[in-house]
Amino acid sequence: MELNATSYVILGMLGFRPMCGYDIKQLVDKSTRFFWAASYGQIYPELRRLSDAGLIKGQADSDTARGRIEFELTPEGRRRLEDWLGDPPEIQEMRDESMLKVFFSGTAGNGGPRAALEAKRDHHSEVAARLRGIEESAKAADASGGPVTALRLGIAFNEFVADWCDKEAASA
Amino acid sequence: MELNATSYVILGMLGFRPMCGYDIKQLVDKSTRFFWAASYGQIYPELRRLSDAGLIKGQADSDTARGRIEFELTPEGRRRLEDWLGDPPEIQEMRDESMLKVFFSGTAGNGGPRAALEAKRDHHSEVAARLRGIEESAKAADASGGPVTALRLGIAFNEFVADWCDKEAASA
DNA sequence: GAAGTCATGTAAACGGTTACATGATTTT
DNA sequence: AAAATCATGTAACCGTTTACATGACTTC
């Protein structure tokens, strides 16, 4: 069975601990969503597919009796996740609409990239601030490893771009 | 008529000069594709839509007689482009699969984020190098404005991330 | 005359978002 | 009793990629 990045988001989350689809969505929304989002419309059908393929295994939670189905990785699922993590890097594509505005600014009579740079600066500033907030709670929870590295990289990157745009806007 | 980011890529390119679909594809492939790609499967149908909506106007090129259809912005098309450039920033979403690997590294028995960081470093290094090559030709052509700003931002950003990953990998 | 480039286009499939539908449980 | 949250799921739609089909013109 072919897996895509979103499949690995699910496998990866289940690698932390067993979870239901709702939990995965909540977790994604406060972690990977800054570089990879996922909607219910992807998560639930994908849980089904992964389960059919034997990479995860779900069972109805009898404790809560609220229709909750908890999934966990099977050994095969864990192997696939590990393989992917060890694989040579796949093609990376980026989509950043704010770069388009920088690129095309000046086409029209709006006097160069300054406005686009300021808007981009503000956006990255805000994201950096939000990530710094998350970092606080992560520190409190004494978290470590990949998630914290990703968080620190996100903060550094957003602050760098905000700063670059600010300086460039000032001199433009 | 509703326009999306790809529509504006086309309008933006036609803002530089009149072009055919093939030209747009070539140009995108060596400029915006680092932050926004476009395929023929999007470009040709979209040229049709934009033309039907009166935002661009095409005419068969009688000089070459090779089936080439050259499009240019109509005044209305230019107005829409300018509006978009002046608009408050739209939602920005990023998708970066290499961040997923950083985030999930350590889940499996692969010993932390070092390998993922090194792969990411190499990728951004390569992109930075390619962009620096483009910068050379841009300098030679004495280019300026939005495209050059976008290019310099791309170089700065890729070098920064490569550097950050390198340092982090070394200390991890 | 073969290979490469210029040029237009379409069909199928994939990936993803949005909006909706349903209902149980928990909190106010 | 009402509102919020937990929890699952689907259907319609949009955006994008990939692969294919076609043919003229140019270069070697």
Short mmCIF file of N, CA and C in Angstrom, two decimals, chain B:
data_model
loop_
_atom_site.label_atom_id
_atom_site.label_comp_id
_atom_site.label_asym_id
_atom_site.label_seq_id
_atom_site.Cartn_x
_atom_site.Cartn_y
_atom_site.Cartn_z
N MET B 1 -15.77 36.61 -11.12
CA MET B 1 -15.05 35.34 -11.17
C MET B 1 -14.01 35.24 -10.06
N GLU B 2 -14.05 34.10 -9.38
CA GLU B 2 -13.11 33.85 -8.29
C GLU B 2 -11.72 33.52 -8.82
N LEU B 3 -10.73 34.18 -8.26
CA LEU B 3 -9.35 33.88 -8.66
C LEU B 3 -8.60 33.25 -7.49
N ASN B 4 -7.74 32.31 -7.79
CA ASN B 4 -6.90 31.73 -6.75
C ASN B 4 -5.44 32.11 -7.01
N ALA B 5 -4.56 31.64 -6.16
CA ALA B 5 -3.16 32.05 -6.25
C ALA B 5 -2.58 31.76 -7.64
N THR B 6 -2.96 30.62 -8.19
CA THR B 6 -2.42 30.25 -9.50
C THR B 6 -2.91 31.21 -10.59
N SER B 7 -4.15 31.67 -10.46
CA SER B 7 -4.65 32.69 -11.41
C SER B 7 -3.74 33.91 -11.36
N TYR B 8 -3.34 34.30 -10.16
CA TYR B 8 -2.52 35.51 -10.03
C TYR B 8 -1.09 35.29 -10.52
N VAL B 9 -0.63 34.06 -10.44
CA VAL B 9 0.68 33.77 -11.05
C VAL B 9 0.61 34.08 -12.54
N ILE B 10 -0.46 33.66 -13.17
CA ILE B 10 -0.62 33.89 -14.61
C ILE B 10 -0.79 35.38 -14.90
N LEU B 11 -1.68 36.02 -14.17
CA LEU B 11 -1.85 37.47 -14.36
C LEU B 11 -0.53 38.20 -14.11
N GLY B 12 0.17 37.80 -13.07
CA GLY B 12 1.43 38.46 -12.72
C GLY B 12 2.47 38.31 -13.82
N MET B 13 2.56 37.13 -14.38
CA MET B 13 3.53 36.90 -15.45
C MET B 13 3.17 37.73 -16.68
N LEU B 14 1.88 37.78 -16.98
CA LEU B 14 1.44 38.58 -18.13
C LEU B 14 1.61 40.07 -17.85
N GLY B 15 1.74 40.42 -16.58
CA GLY B 15 2.00 41.81 -16.23
C GLY B 15 3.40 42.24 -16.65
N PHE B 16 4.31 41.27 -16.72
CA PHE B 16 5.68 41.58 -17.18
C PHE B 16 5.68 41.88 -18.67
N ARG B 17 5.06 40.97 -19.42
CA ARG B 17 4.97 41.13 -20.87
C ARG B 17 3.98 40.10 -21.43
N PRO B 18 3.45 40.32 -22.63
CA PRO B 18 2.56 39.33 -23.24
C PRO B 18 3.30 38.01 -23.46
N MET B 19 2.59 36.94 -23.27
CA MET B 19 3.20 35.61 -23.33
C MET B 19 2.18 34.56 -23.73
N CYS B 20 2.67 33.41 -24.15
CA CYS B 20 1.80 32.26 -24.36
C CYS B 20 1.93 31.30 -23.18
N GLY B 21 1.06 30.30 -23.10
CA GLY B 21 1.05 29.35 -22.00
C GLY B 21 2.40 28.67 -21.80
N TYR B 22 2.99 28.33 -22.89
CA TYR B 22 4.31 27.68 -22.84
C TYR B 22 5.35 28.58 -22.18
N ASP B 23 5.36 29.85 -22.57
CA ASP B 23 6.28 30.82 -21.96
C ASP B 23 6.07 30.93 -20.46
N ILE B 24 4.80 30.98 -20.07
CA ILE B 24 4.47 31.11 -18.65
C ILE B 24 5.05 29.93 -17.88
N LYS B 25 4.83 28.74 -18.43
CA LYS B 25 5.36 27.54 -17.78
C LYS B 25 6.88 27.61 -17.64
N GLN B 26 7.57 27.99 -18.70
CA GLN B 26 9.03 28.10 -18.66
C GLN B 26 9.48 29.07 -17.58
N LEU B 27 8.81 30.22 -17.56
CA LEU B 27 9.17 31.27 -16.61
C LEU B 27 8.92 30.83 -15.16
N VAL B 28 7.76 30.25 -14.94
CA VAL B 28 7.43 29.75 -13.60
C VAL B 28 8.50 28.75 -13.15
N ASP B 29 8.91 27.88 -14.07
CA ASP B 29 9.85 26.82 -13.73
C ASP B 29 11.22 27.35 -13.33
N LYS B 30 11.54 28.56 -13.71
CA LYS B 30 12.83 29.07 -13.23
C LYS B 30 12.68 30.30 -12.34
N SER B 31 11.50 30.51 -11.83
CA SER B 31 11.36 31.64 -10.90
C SER B 31 10.45 31.26 -9.72
N THR B 32 9.15 31.43 -9.89
CA THR B 32 8.26 31.22 -8.74
C THR B 32 8.18 29.78 -8.26
N ARG B 33 8.65 28.84 -9.06
CA ARG B 33 8.44 27.45 -8.66
C ARG B 33 9.07 27.11 -7.31
N PHE B 34 10.01 27.95 -6.85
CA PHE B 34 10.61 27.69 -5.54
C PHE B 34 9.62 27.95 -4.42
N PHE B 35 8.58 28.72 -4.70
CA PHE B 35 7.53 28.90 -3.69
C PHE B 35 6.13 28.73 -4.25
N TRP B 36 6.01 28.60 -5.60
CA TRP B 36 4.70 28.32 -6.17
C TRP B 36 4.84 27.75 -7.58
N ALA B 37 4.56 26.49 -7.73
CA ALA B 37 4.67 25.82 -9.02
C ALA B 37 3.36 25.89 -9.79
N ALA B 38 3.41 25.56 -11.07
CA ALA B 38 2.19 25.48 -11.89
C ALA B 38 2.47 24.51 -13.04
N SER B 39 1.48 23.66 -13.32
CA SER B 39 1.63 22.66 -14.38
C SER B 39 0.77 23.06 -15.58
N TYR B 40 1.05 22.45 -16.73
CA TYR B 40 0.24 22.70 -17.93
C TYR B 40 -1.22 22.41 -17.66
N GLY B 41 -1.46 21.37 -16.86
CA GLY B 41 -2.82 20.99 -16.53
C GLY B 41 -3.59 22.08 -15.79
N GLN B 42 -2.85 23.04 -15.23
CA GLN B 42 -3.50 24.19 -14.62
C GLN B 42 -3.50 25.38 -15.56
N ILE B 43 -2.35 25.59 -16.19
CA ILE B 43 -2.14 26.81 -16.96
C ILE B 43 -3.11 26.94 -18.12
N TYR B 44 -3.23 25.91 -18.96
CA TYR B 44 -4.06 26.06 -20.14
C TYR B 44 -5.54 26.23 -19.82
N PRO B 45 -6.11 25.40 -18.94
CA PRO B 45 -7.52 25.65 -18.60
C PRO B 45 -7.71 27.02 -17.95
N GLU B 46 -6.73 27.46 -17.16
CA GLU B 46 -6.87 28.74 -16.48
C GLU B 46 -6.78 29.90 -17.47
N LEU B 47 -5.94 29.77 -18.48
CA LEU B 47 -5.88 30.80 -19.53
C LEU B 47 -7.25 30.94 -20.20
N ARG B 48 -7.87 29.81 -20.42
CA ARG B 48 -9.20 29.82 -21.00
C ARG B 48 -10.20 30.56 -20.10
N ARG B 49 -10.18 30.20 -18.82
CA ARG B 49 -11.09 30.84 -17.86
C ARG B 49 -10.86 32.35 -17.78
N LEU B 50 -9.61 32.74 -17.66
CA LEU B 50 -9.28 34.16 -17.53
C LEU B 50 -9.69 34.92 -18.78
N SER B 51 -9.52 34.25 -19.92
CA SER B 51 -9.89 34.87 -21.18
C SER B 51 -11.42 35.03 -21.27
N ASP B 52 -12.14 33.97 -20.89
CA ASP B 52 -13.60 34.03 -20.90
C ASP B 52 -14.12 35.13 -19.97
N ALA B 53 -13.38 35.35 -18.88
CA ALA B 53 -13.81 36.36 -17.92
C ALA B 53 -13.36 37.76 -18.31
N GLY B 54 -12.63 37.85 -19.42
CA GLY B 54 -12.22 39.16 -19.91
C GLY B 54 -11.04 39.78 -19.17
N LEU B 55 -10.29 38.97 -18.42
CA LEU B 55 -9.14 39.51 -17.68
C LEU B 55 -7.86 39.46 -18.52
N ILE B 56 -7.85 38.58 -19.49
CA ILE B 56 -6.73 38.53 -20.44
C ILE B 56 -7.32 38.39 -21.84
N LYS B 57 -6.49 38.66 -22.81
CA LYS B 57 -6.94 38.59 -24.20
C LYS B 57 -5.85 37.94 -25.03
N GLY B 58 -6.22 36.91 -25.79
CA GLY B 58 -5.22 36.19 -26.57
C GLY B 58 -5.44 36.35 -28.05
N GLN B 59 -4.33 36.30 -28.78
CA GLN B 59 -4.50 36.25 -30.23
C GLN B 59 -3.41 35.39 -30.86
N ALA B 60 -3.83 34.63 -31.85
CA ALA B 60 -2.91 33.72 -32.53
C ALA B 60 -1.78 34.54 -33.14
N ASP B 61 -0.59 34.03 -32.96
CA ASP B 61 0.60 34.71 -33.46
C ASP B 61 0.76 34.38 -34.95
N SER B 62 0.58 35.39 -35.80
CA SER B 62 0.62 35.15 -37.25
C SER B 62 2.07 35.09 -37.76
N ASP B 63 3.01 35.64 -36.99
CA ASP B 63 4.42 35.62 -37.38
C ASP B 63 4.96 34.19 -37.42
N THR B 64 4.76 33.48 -36.34
CA THR B 64 5.38 32.17 -36.23
C THR B 64 4.53 31.06 -36.87
N ALA B 65 3.23 31.25 -36.86
CA ALA B 65 2.33 30.25 -37.46
C ALA B 65 2.56 28.86 -36.90
N ARG B 66 2.87 28.82 -35.62
CA ARG B 66 3.15 27.55 -34.98
C ARG B 66 2.07 27.23 -33.96
N GLY B 67 0.91 27.81 -34.10
CA GLY B 67 -0.17 27.54 -33.17
C GLY B 67 -0.04 28.31 -31.88
N ARG B 68 0.94 29.17 -31.82
CA ARG B 68 1.19 29.94 -30.62
C ARG B 68 0.12 31.01 -30.41
N ILE B 69 -0.41 31.04 -29.15
CA ILE B 69 -1.42 32.05 -28.84
C ILE B 69 -0.86 32.97 -27.75
N GLU B 70 -0.69 34.21 -28.10
CA GLU B 70 -0.10 35.15 -27.15
C GLU B 70 -1.19 35.88 -26.37
N PHE B 71 -1.04 35.89 -25.04
CA PHE B 71 -2.03 36.54 -24.18
C PHE B 71 -1.45 37.80 -23.57
N GLU B 72 -2.33 38.77 -23.36
CA GLU B 72 -1.93 39.97 -22.62
C GLU B 72 -3.03 40.34 -21.66
N LEU B 73 -2.69 41.12 -20.62
CA LEU B 73 -3.67 41.60 -19.66
C LEU B 73 -4.62 42.59 -20.32
N THR B 74 -5.89 42.51 -19.98
CA THR B 74 -6.81 43.58 -20.32
C THR B 74 -6.72 44.60 -19.17
N PRO B 75 -7.25 45.80 -19.36
CA PRO B 75 -7.25 46.77 -18.26
C PRO B 75 -7.89 46.19 -17.00
N GLU B 76 -8.98 45.47 -17.18
CA GLU B 76 -9.66 44.83 -16.04
C GLU B 76 -8.74 43.80 -15.37
N GLY B 77 -8.02 43.04 -16.16
CA GLY B 77 -7.10 42.05 -15.62
C GLY B 77 -6.00 42.71 -14.81
N ARG B 78 -5.51 43.82 -15.31
CA ARG B 78 -4.46 44.54 -14.59
C ARG B 78 -4.99 45.10 -13.27
N ARG B 79 -6.24 45.54 -13.33
CA ARG B 79 -6.85 46.07 -12.12
C ARG B 79 -6.96 44.98 -11.05
N ARG B 80 -7.38 43.79 -11.47
CA ARG B 80 -7.52 42.67 -10.52
C ARG B 80 -6.17 42.30 -9.91
N LEU B 81 -5.14 42.31 -10.72
CA LEU B 81 -3.79 42.01 -10.24
C LEU B 81 -3.34 43.05 -9.21
N GLU B 82 -3.57 44.31 -9.54
CA GLU B 82 -3.19 45.38 -8.62
C GLU B 82 -3.95 45.29 -7.31
N ASP B 83 -5.24 44.99 -7.39
CA ASP B 83 -6.06 44.83 -6.19
C ASP B 83 -5.48 43.75 -5.29
N TRP B 84 -5.14 42.64 -5.89
CA TRP B 84 -4.62 41.51 -5.12
C TRP B 84 -3.30 41.89 -4.44
N LEU B 85 -2.45 42.56 -5.18
CA LEU B 85 -1.16 42.97 -4.62
C LEU B 85 -1.34 43.92 -3.44
N GLY B 86 -2.38 44.75 -3.51
CA GLY B 86 -2.61 45.70 -2.44
C GLY B 86 -3.41 45.15 -1.28
N ASP B 87 -4.04 43.99 -1.48
CA ASP B 87 -4.90 43.40 -0.45
C ASP B 87 -4.14 43.03 0.81
N PRO B 88 -4.85 43.05 1.95
CA PRO B 88 -4.28 42.51 3.19
C PRO B 88 -3.90 41.06 2.98
N PRO B 89 -2.89 40.59 3.68
CA PRO B 89 -2.35 39.25 3.46
C PRO B 89 -3.37 38.14 3.67
N GLU B 90 -3.42 37.23 2.77
CA GLU B 90 -4.29 36.07 2.85
C GLU B 90 -3.65 35.04 3.79
N ILE B 91 -4.39 34.02 4.09
CA ILE B 91 -3.87 32.95 4.94
C ILE B 91 -2.69 32.28 4.24
N GLN B 92 -1.65 32.07 5.00
CA GLN B 92 -0.49 31.40 4.43
C GLN B 92 -0.36 30.00 5.01
N GLU B 93 -0.30 29.03 4.14
CA GLU B 93 -0.09 27.68 4.63
C GLU B 93 1.21 27.14 4.07
N MET B 94 1.89 26.41 4.90
CA MET B 94 3.14 25.81 4.46
C MET B 94 3.01 24.30 4.53
N ARG B 95 3.66 23.63 3.62
CA ARG B 95 3.76 22.18 3.69
C ARG B 95 5.22 21.83 3.49
N ASP B 96 5.81 21.25 4.49
CA ASP B 96 7.23 20.95 4.42
C ASP B 96 7.46 19.57 5.02
N GLU B 97 7.59 18.59 4.12
CA GLU B 97 7.69 17.21 4.56
C GLU B 97 8.95 16.96 5.39
N SER B 98 10.00 17.72 5.14
CA SER B 98 11.24 17.50 5.88
C SER B 98 11.07 17.88 7.35
N MET B 99 10.16 18.81 7.62
CA MET B 99 9.87 19.16 9.01
C MET B 99 9.17 18.01 9.72
N LEU B 100 8.36 17.29 8.98
CA LEU B 100 7.68 16.13 9.56
C LEU B 100 8.71 15.11 10.04
N LYS B 101 9.75 14.92 9.23
CA LYS B 101 10.76 13.93 9.64
C LYS B 101 11.51 14.40 10.88
N VAL B 102 11.80 15.69 10.94
CA VAL B 102 12.43 16.22 12.15
C VAL B 102 11.51 15.98 13.34
N PHE B 103 10.25 16.33 13.15
CA PHE B 103 9.27 16.24 14.24
C PHE B 103 9.15 14.81 14.77
N PHE B 104 9.06 13.85 13.86
CA PHE B 104 8.81 12.47 14.28
C PHE B 104 10.08 11.67 14.54
N SER B 105 11.22 12.24 14.26
CA SER B 105 12.45 11.49 14.51
C SER B 105 12.59 11.25 16.01
N GLY B 106 13.02 10.05 16.37
CA GLY B 106 13.09 9.71 17.77
C GLY B 106 11.94 8.81 18.17
N THR B 107 10.87 8.85 17.40
CA THR B 107 9.75 7.93 17.60
C THR B 107 10.27 6.50 17.49
N ALA B 108 11.02 6.31 16.41
CA ALA B 108 11.54 4.97 16.15
C ALA B 108 12.95 4.87 16.75
N GLY B 109 13.57 3.74 16.59
CA GLY B 109 14.89 3.54 17.18
C GLY B 109 16.00 4.11 16.32
N ASN B 110 15.77 5.30 15.76
CA ASN B 110 16.79 5.85 14.85
C ASN B 110 17.58 6.99 15.49
N GLY B 111 17.49 7.07 16.80
CA GLY B 111 18.39 7.96 17.54
C GLY B 111 18.30 9.43 17.28
N GLY B 112 17.14 10.00 17.39
CA GLY B 112 17.01 11.46 17.39
C GLY B 112 17.05 12.10 16.03
N PRO B 113 16.93 13.43 16.05
CA PRO B 113 16.72 14.20 14.84
C PRO B 113 17.96 14.45 13.98
N ARG B 114 19.11 13.91 14.33
CA ARG B 114 20.32 14.27 13.61
C ARG B 114 20.23 13.99 12.11
N ALA B 115 19.86 12.78 11.74
CA ALA B 115 19.79 12.40 10.32
C ALA B 115 18.81 13.29 9.55
N ALA B 116 17.66 13.55 10.14
CA ALA B 116 16.65 14.39 9.48
C ALA B 116 17.18 15.80 9.29
N LEU B 117 17.92 16.30 10.29
CA LEU B 117 18.48 17.65 10.20
C LEU B 117 19.55 17.72 9.12
N GLU B 118 20.35 16.68 9.03
CA GLU B 118 21.40 16.68 8.00
C GLU B 118 20.80 16.64 6.60
N ALA B 119 19.76 15.85 6.43
CA ALA B 119 19.09 15.79 5.12
C ALA B 119 18.49 17.14 4.78
N LYS B 120 17.90 17.76 5.76
CA LYS B 120 17.27 19.07 5.53
C LYS B 120 18.35 20.11 5.21
N ARG B 121 19.43 20.06 5.95
CA ARG B 121 20.56 20.96 5.69
C ARG B 121 21.02 20.83 4.24
N ASP B 122 21.23 19.60 3.80
CA ASP B 122 21.72 19.36 2.43
C ASP B 122 20.74 19.92 1.40
N HIS B 123 19.47 19.69 1.65
CA HIS B 123 18.46 20.18 0.69
C HIS B 123 18.52 21.70 0.58
N HIS B 124 18.50 22.38 1.70
CA HIS B 124 18.47 23.85 1.66
C HIS B 124 19.78 24.42 1.12
N SER B 125 20.86 23.73 1.38
CA SER B 125 22.15 24.10 0.80
C SER B 125 22.10 24.09 -0.72
N GLU B 126 21.56 23.01 -1.24
CA GLU B 126 21.48 22.86 -2.69
C GLU B 126 20.60 23.94 -3.31
N VAL B 127 19.45 24.18 -2.68
CA VAL B 127 18.55 25.21 -3.21
C VAL B 127 19.26 26.57 -3.19
N ALA B 128 19.92 26.86 -2.07
CA ALA B 128 20.64 28.14 -1.96
C ALA B 128 21.67 28.27 -3.07
N ALA B 129 22.38 27.18 -3.33
CA ALA B 129 23.41 27.22 -4.38
C ALA B 129 22.78 27.50 -5.75
N ARG B 130 21.67 26.82 -6.02
CA ARG B 130 21.00 27.04 -7.30
C ARG B 130 20.51 28.48 -7.42
N LEU B 131 19.98 28.99 -6.31
CA LEU B 131 19.48 30.37 -6.33
C LEU B 131 20.62 31.36 -6.52
N ARG B 132 21.76 31.06 -5.93
CA ARG B 132 22.91 31.95 -6.10
C ARG B 132 23.34 31.98 -7.57
N GLY B 133 23.21 30.83 -8.23
CA GLY B 133 23.49 30.79 -9.67
C GLY B 133 22.55 31.70 -10.45
N ILE B 134 21.28 31.65 -10.09
CA ILE B 134 20.30 32.50 -10.76
C ILE B 134 20.61 33.96 -10.48
N GLU B 135 21.06 34.24 -9.25
CA GLU B 135 21.39 35.62 -8.88
C GLU B 135 22.48 36.19 -9.79
N GLU B 136 23.45 35.35 -10.12
CA GLU B 136 24.52 35.79 -11.02
C GLU B 136 23.96 36.30 -12.35
N SER B 137 23.08 35.47 -12.94
CA SER B 137 22.52 35.89 -14.23
C SER B 137 21.63 37.11 -14.07
N ALA B 138 20.94 37.19 -12.91
CA ALA B 138 20.08 38.34 -12.68
C ALA B 138 20.92 39.61 -12.60
N LYS B 139 22.07 39.51 -11.92
CA LYS B 139 22.98 40.66 -11.82
C LYS B 139 23.45 41.08 -13.21
N ALA B 140 23.82 40.05 -14.00
CA ALA B 140 24.30 40.33 -15.36
C ALA B 140 23.23 41.04 -16.17
N ALA B 141 21.96 40.62 -15.95
CA ALA B 141 20.85 41.22 -16.70
C ALA B 141 20.38 42.53 -16.06
N ASP B 142 21.04 42.88 -14.93
CA ASP B 142 20.72 44.14 -14.26
C ASP B 142 19.24 44.20 -13.83
N ALA B 143 18.75 43.05 -13.38
CA ALA B 143 17.35 42.97 -12.96
C ALA B 143 17.15 43.65 -11.60
N SER B 144 15.91 43.97 -11.30
CA SER B 144 15.62 44.63 -10.02
C SER B 144 14.16 44.41 -9.63
N GLY B 145 13.76 45.01 -8.51
CA GLY B 145 12.36 44.96 -8.10
C GLY B 145 11.98 43.67 -7.40
N GLY B 146 10.67 43.34 -7.44
CA GLY B 146 10.13 42.19 -6.74
C GLY B 146 10.85 40.88 -7.00
N PRO B 147 11.07 40.50 -8.25
CA PRO B 147 11.73 39.23 -8.51
C PRO B 147 13.10 39.13 -7.84
N VAL B 148 13.87 40.20 -7.87
CA VAL B 148 15.19 40.16 -7.25
C VAL B 148 15.08 40.11 -5.72
N THR B 149 14.14 40.85 -5.18
CA THR B 149 13.92 40.79 -3.73
C THR B 149 13.54 39.37 -3.31
N ALA B 150 12.63 38.76 -4.06
CA ALA B 150 12.20 37.39 -3.76
C ALA B 150 13.39 36.43 -3.83
N LEU B 151 14.23 36.66 -4.81
CA LEU B 151 15.41 35.82 -4.99
C LEU B 151 16.37 35.96 -3.80
N ARG B 152 16.62 37.18 -3.40
CA ARG B 152 17.54 37.39 -2.28
C ARG B 152 16.97 36.84 -0.98
N LEU B 153 15.67 36.99 -0.82
CA LEU B 153 15.02 36.41 0.37
C LEU B 153 15.14 34.89 0.34
N GLY B 154 14.96 34.31 -0.83
CA GLY B 154 15.09 32.86 -0.97
C GLY B 154 16.49 32.39 -0.59
N ILE B 155 17.48 33.12 -1.04
CA ILE B 155 18.87 32.76 -0.73
C ILE B 155 19.12 32.87 0.77
N ALA B 156 18.72 34.00 1.34
CA ALA B 156 18.95 34.24 2.77
C ALA B 156 18.26 33.17 3.61
N PHE B 157 17.03 32.89 3.27
CA PHE B 157 16.24 31.92 4.03
C PHE B 157 16.84 30.51 3.95
N ASN B 158 17.19 30.10 2.74
CA ASN B 158 17.74 28.75 2.58
C ASN B 158 19.10 28.60 3.26
N GLU B 159 19.89 29.65 3.18
CA GLU B 159 21.19 29.59 3.86
C GLU B 159 21.02 29.56 5.37
N PHE B 160 20.08 30.34 5.85
CA PHE B 160 19.84 30.36 7.30
C PHE B 160 19.41 28.99 7.81
N VAL B 161 18.45 28.39 7.12
CA VAL B 161 17.95 27.09 7.58
C VAL B 161 19.04 26.02 7.48
N ALA B 162 19.80 26.05 6.38
CA ALA B 162 20.89 25.09 6.22
C ALA B 162 21.87 25.21 7.39
N ASP B 163 22.18 26.44 7.71
CA ASP B 163 23.12 26.72 8.78
C ASP B 163 22.59 26.26 10.14
N TRP B 164 21.33 26.57 10.38
CA TRP B 164 20.72 26.19 11.66
C TRP B 164 20.71 24.67 11.82
N CYS B 165 20.33 23.97 10.75
CA CYS B 165 20.28 22.51 10.80
C CYS B 165 21.67 21.93 11.02
N ASP B 166 22.65 22.55 10.37
CA ASP B 166 24.03 22.07 10.50
C ASP B 166 24.50 22.17 11.95
N LYS B 167 24.30 23.32 12.53
CA LYS B 167 24.74 23.54 13.91
C LYS B 167 24.00 22.60 14.86
N GLU B 168 22.69 22.48 14.65
CA GLU B 168 21.87 21.65 15.52
C GLU B 168 22.25 20.17 15.39
N ALA B 169 22.53 19.75 14.16
CA ALA B 169 22.92 18.35 13.94
C ALA B 169 24.24 18.05 14.63
N ALA B 170 25.13 19.02 14.60
CA ALA B 170 26.45 18.83 15.21
C ALA B 170 26.34 18.67 16.72
N SER B 171 25.40 19.39 17.31
CA SER B 171 25.30 19.38 18.78
C SER B 171 24.28 18.35 19.28
N ALA B 172 23.69 17.60 18.35
CA ALA B 172 22.65 16.64 18.76
C ALA B 172 23.21 15.21 18.87
#
